[in-house]
Each structure stands twice: as structure tokens, then as C-alpha cells.
PDB file of C-alpha atoms in Angstrom:
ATOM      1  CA  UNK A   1       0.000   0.000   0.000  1.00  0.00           C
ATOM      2  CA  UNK A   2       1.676   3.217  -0.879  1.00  0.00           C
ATOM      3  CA  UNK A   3       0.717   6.295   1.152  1.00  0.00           C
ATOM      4  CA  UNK A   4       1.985   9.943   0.409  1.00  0.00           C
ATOM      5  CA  UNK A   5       2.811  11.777   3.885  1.00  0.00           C
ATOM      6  CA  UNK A   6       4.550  14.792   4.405  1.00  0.00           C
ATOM      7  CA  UNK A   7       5.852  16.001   8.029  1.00  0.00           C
ATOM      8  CA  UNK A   8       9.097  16.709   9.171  1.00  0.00           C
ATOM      9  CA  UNK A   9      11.443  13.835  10.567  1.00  0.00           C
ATOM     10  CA  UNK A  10       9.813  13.184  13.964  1.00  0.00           C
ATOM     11  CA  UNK A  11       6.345  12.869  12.623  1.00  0.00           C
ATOM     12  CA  UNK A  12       7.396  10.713   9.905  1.00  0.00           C
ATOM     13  CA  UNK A  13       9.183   8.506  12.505  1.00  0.00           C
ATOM     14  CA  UNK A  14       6.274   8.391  14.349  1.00  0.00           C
ATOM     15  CA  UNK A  15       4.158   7.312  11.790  1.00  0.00           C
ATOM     16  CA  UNK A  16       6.283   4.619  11.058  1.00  0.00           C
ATOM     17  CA  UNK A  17       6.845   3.387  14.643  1.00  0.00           C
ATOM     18  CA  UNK A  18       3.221   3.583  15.006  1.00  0.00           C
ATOM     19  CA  UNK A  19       2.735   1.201  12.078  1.00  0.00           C
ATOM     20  CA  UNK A  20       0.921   4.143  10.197  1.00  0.00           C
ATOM     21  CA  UNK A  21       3.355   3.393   7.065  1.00  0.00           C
ATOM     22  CA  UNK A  22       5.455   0.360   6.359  1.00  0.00           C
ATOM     23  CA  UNK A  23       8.362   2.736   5.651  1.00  0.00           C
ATOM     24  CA  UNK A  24       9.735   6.400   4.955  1.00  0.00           C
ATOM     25  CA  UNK A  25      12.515   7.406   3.390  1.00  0.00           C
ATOM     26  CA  UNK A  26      14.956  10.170   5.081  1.00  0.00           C
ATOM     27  CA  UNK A  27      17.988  12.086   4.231  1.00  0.00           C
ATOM     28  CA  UNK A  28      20.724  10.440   6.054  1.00  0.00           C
ATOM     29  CA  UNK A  29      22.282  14.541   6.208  1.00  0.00           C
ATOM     30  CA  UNK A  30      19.372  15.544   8.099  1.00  0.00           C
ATOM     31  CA  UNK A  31      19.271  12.303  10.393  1.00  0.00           C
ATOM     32  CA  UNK A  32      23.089  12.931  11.780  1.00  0.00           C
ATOM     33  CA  UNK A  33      22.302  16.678  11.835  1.00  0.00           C
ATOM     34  CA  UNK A  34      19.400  15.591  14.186  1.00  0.00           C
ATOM     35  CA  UNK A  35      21.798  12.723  16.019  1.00  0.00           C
ATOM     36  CA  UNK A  36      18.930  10.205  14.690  1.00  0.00           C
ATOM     37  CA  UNK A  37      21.171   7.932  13.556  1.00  0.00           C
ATOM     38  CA  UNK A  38      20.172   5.156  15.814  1.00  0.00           C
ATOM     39  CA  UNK A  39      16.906   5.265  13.086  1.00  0.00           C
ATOM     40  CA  UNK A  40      18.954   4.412  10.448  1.00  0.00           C
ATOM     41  CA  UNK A  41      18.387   0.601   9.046  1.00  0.00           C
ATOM     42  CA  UNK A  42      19.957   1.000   5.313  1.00  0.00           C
ATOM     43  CA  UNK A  43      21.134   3.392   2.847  1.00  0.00           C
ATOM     44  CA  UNK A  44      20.624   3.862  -0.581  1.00  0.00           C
ATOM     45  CA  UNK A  45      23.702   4.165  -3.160  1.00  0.00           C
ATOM     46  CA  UNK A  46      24.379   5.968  -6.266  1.00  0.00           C
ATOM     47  CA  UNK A  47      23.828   2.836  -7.840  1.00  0.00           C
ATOM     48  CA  UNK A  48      20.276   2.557  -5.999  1.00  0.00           C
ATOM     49  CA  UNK A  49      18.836   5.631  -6.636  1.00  0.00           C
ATOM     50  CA  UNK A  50      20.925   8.594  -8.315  1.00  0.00           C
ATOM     51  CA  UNK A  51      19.942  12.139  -6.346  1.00  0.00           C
ATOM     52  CA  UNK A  52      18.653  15.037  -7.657  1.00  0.00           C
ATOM     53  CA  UNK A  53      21.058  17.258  -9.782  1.00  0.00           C
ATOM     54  CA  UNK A  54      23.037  19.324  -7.055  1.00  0.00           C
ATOM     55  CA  UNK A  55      21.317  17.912  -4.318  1.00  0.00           C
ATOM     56  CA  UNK A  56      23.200  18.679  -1.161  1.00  0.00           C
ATOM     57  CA  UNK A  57      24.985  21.417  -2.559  1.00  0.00           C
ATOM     58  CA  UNK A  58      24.984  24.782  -0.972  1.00  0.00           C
ATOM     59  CA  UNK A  59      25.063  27.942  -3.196  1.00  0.00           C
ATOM     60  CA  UNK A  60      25.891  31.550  -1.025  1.00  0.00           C
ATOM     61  CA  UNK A  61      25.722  34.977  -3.732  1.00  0.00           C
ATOM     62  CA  UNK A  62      26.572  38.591  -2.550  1.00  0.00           C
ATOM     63  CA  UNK A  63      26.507  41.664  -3.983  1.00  0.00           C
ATOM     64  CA  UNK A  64      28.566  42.220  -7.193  1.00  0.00           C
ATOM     65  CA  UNK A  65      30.477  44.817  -5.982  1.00  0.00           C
ATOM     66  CA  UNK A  66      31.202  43.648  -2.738  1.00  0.00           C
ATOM     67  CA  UNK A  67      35.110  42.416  -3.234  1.00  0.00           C
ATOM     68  CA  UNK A  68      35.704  41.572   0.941  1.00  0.00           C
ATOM     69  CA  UNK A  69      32.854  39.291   1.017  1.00  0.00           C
ATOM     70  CA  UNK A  70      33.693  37.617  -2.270  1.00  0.00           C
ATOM     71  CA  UNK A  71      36.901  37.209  -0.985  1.00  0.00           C
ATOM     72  CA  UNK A  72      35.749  35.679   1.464  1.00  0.00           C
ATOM     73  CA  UNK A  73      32.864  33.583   0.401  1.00  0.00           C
ATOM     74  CA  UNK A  74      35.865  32.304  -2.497  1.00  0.00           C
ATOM     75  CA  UNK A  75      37.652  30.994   0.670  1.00  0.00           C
ATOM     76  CA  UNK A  76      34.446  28.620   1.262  1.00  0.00           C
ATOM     77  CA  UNK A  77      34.758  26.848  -2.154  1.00  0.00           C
ATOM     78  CA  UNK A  78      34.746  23.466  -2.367  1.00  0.00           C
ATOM     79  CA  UNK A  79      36.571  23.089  -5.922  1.00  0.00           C
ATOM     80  CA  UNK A  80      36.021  19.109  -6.318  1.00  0.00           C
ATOM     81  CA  UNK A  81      32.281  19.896  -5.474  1.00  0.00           C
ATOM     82  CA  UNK A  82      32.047  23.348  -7.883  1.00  0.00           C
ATOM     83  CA  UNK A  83      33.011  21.349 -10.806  1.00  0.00           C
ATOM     84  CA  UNK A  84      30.957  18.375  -9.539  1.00  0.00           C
ATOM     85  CA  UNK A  85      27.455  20.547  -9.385  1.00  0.00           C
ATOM     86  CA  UNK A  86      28.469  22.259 -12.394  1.00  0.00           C
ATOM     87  CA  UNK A  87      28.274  19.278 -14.673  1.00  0.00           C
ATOM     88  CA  UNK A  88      25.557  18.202 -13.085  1.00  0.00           C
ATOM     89  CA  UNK A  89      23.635  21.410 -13.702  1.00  0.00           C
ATOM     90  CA  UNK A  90      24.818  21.814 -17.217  1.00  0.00           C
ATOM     91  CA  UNK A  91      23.003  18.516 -17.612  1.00  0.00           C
ATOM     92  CA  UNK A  92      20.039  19.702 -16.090  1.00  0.00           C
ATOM     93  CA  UNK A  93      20.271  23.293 -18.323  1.00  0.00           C
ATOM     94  CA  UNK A  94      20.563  20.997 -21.831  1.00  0.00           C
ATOM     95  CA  UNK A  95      17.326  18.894 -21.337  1.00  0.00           C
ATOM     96  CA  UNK A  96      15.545  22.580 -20.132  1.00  0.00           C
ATOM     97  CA  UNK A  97      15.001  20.400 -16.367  1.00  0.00           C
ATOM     98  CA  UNK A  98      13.419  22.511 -13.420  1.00  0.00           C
ATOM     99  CA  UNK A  99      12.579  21.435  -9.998  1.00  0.00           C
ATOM    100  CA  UNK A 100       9.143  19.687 -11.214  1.00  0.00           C
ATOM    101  CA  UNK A 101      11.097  17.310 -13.810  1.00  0.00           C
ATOM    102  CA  UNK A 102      12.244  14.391 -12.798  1.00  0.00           C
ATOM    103  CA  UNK A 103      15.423  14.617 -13.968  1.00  0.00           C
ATOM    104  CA  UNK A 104      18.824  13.266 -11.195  1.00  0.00           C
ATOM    105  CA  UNK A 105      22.325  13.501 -11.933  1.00  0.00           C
ATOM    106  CA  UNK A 106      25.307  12.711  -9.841  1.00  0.00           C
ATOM    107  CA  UNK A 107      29.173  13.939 -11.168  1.00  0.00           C
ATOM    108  CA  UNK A 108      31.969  12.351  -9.515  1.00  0.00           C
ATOM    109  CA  UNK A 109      35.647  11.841 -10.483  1.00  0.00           C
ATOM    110  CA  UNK A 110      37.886   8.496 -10.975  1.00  0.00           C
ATOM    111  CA  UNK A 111      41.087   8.180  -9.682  1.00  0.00           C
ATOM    112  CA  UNK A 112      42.780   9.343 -12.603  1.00  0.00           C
ATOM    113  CA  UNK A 113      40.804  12.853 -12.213  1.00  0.00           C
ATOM    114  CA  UNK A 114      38.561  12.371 -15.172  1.00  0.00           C
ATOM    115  CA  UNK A 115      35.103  13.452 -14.758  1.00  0.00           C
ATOM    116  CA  UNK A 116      31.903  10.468 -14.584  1.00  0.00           C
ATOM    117  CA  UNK A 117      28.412  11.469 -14.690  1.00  0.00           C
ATOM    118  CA  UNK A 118      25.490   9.673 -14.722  1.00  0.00           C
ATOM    119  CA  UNK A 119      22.120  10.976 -15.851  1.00  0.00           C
ATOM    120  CA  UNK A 120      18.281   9.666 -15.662  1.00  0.00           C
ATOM    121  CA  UNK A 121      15.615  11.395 -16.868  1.00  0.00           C
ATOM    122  CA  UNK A 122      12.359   9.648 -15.309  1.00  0.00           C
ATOM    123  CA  UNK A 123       8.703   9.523 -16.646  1.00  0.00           C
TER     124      UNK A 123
END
């Protein structure tokens, strides 16, 4: 039996623990943010289930003439992951994706630094 329910972690463990739903699925981020992890009975892979393009990622902007900030924000770059979401998003930008397409992507590199990507655009 599939049921939609929305709620934030707690209520969606509660649910479940209450035998409400069979099962939820959770963002393993927001369970160790929470200290939840004791909640935790598997994870999903890449190879499971790719994520949404950029998921995760964290994007700050400031002002365009604001040179100190930049500076600093600049300091808070993640190369590895710039260049990861990048691809990703590029991917997204080609098929004309938006948050209401169910499009994922996940960029990675191999251990000879070349870039892997894989795509899946869902129906």
C-alpha cells in the first residue's frame, strides 16, 4: 500500500513506529544533523537511486560589488564539489530540467581525475 505523507522527521518517525506506514525514506544529512542515527536501518547508493542534480549542494551569492565578502565567500569553495554541481547542472540546463522534472544527476571523479556522470531522466 503506498501512502503519500509529508511532516518533518519526527512525525514521519512516528508514523512509522506507530505502524501508520510500512516505511519512509529520510535524508541520512538531516538524520546525523538531528543525532537520529540510531533510526537508520539501510542506505541507498548511487547505484540505488541517483539524487537530484546538485542535491546537497549549498550555493551563497553577494553583492557584485562587494570584493571583501567575495573574498571571502571564495575561501568557502569546495573546488572538487564546484566542478561536480556544475556538470551536473549543465546537464540539467541541456534537457531545459526545473525542480518539477524528474530529472537526477550525480558527477563524480575516478582516480585518474577524469570526470563520470550519470544521468536519468524519469517519466
Amino acid at each position: 500500500v503506498e501512502d503519500n505523507f509529508r511532516g518533518n522527521v519526527q512525525t514521519r518517525l512516528r508514523k512509522l513506529s506507530e505502524g501508520v506506514v510500512k516505511a519512509t525514506l529520510l535524508a541520512l544529512a538531516g538524520l546525523k544533523r538531528l543525532n537520529m542515527t540510531e533510526n537508520v536501518t539501510s542506505t541507498l547508493s548511487i547505484e540505488d537511486m541517483l539524487p537530484a542534480v546538485a542535491q546537497g549542494a549549498i550555493g551563497i551569492a553577494c553583492r557584485r560589488n562587494d570584493d571583501k565578502m567575495a573574498e571571502y565567500l571564495a575561501s568557502l569553495n569546495h573546488e572538487e564539489t564546484r566542478l561536480a554541481i556544475s556538470c551536473e547542472r549543465a546537464f540539467l540546463t541541456t534537457l531545459d530540467g526545473s525542480c518539477r522534472t524528474p530529472i537526477a544527476g550525480y558527477a563524480s571523479r575516478d582516480k585518474d581525475g577524469n570526470c563520470l556522470f550519470r544521468g536519468l531522466v524519469a517519466s
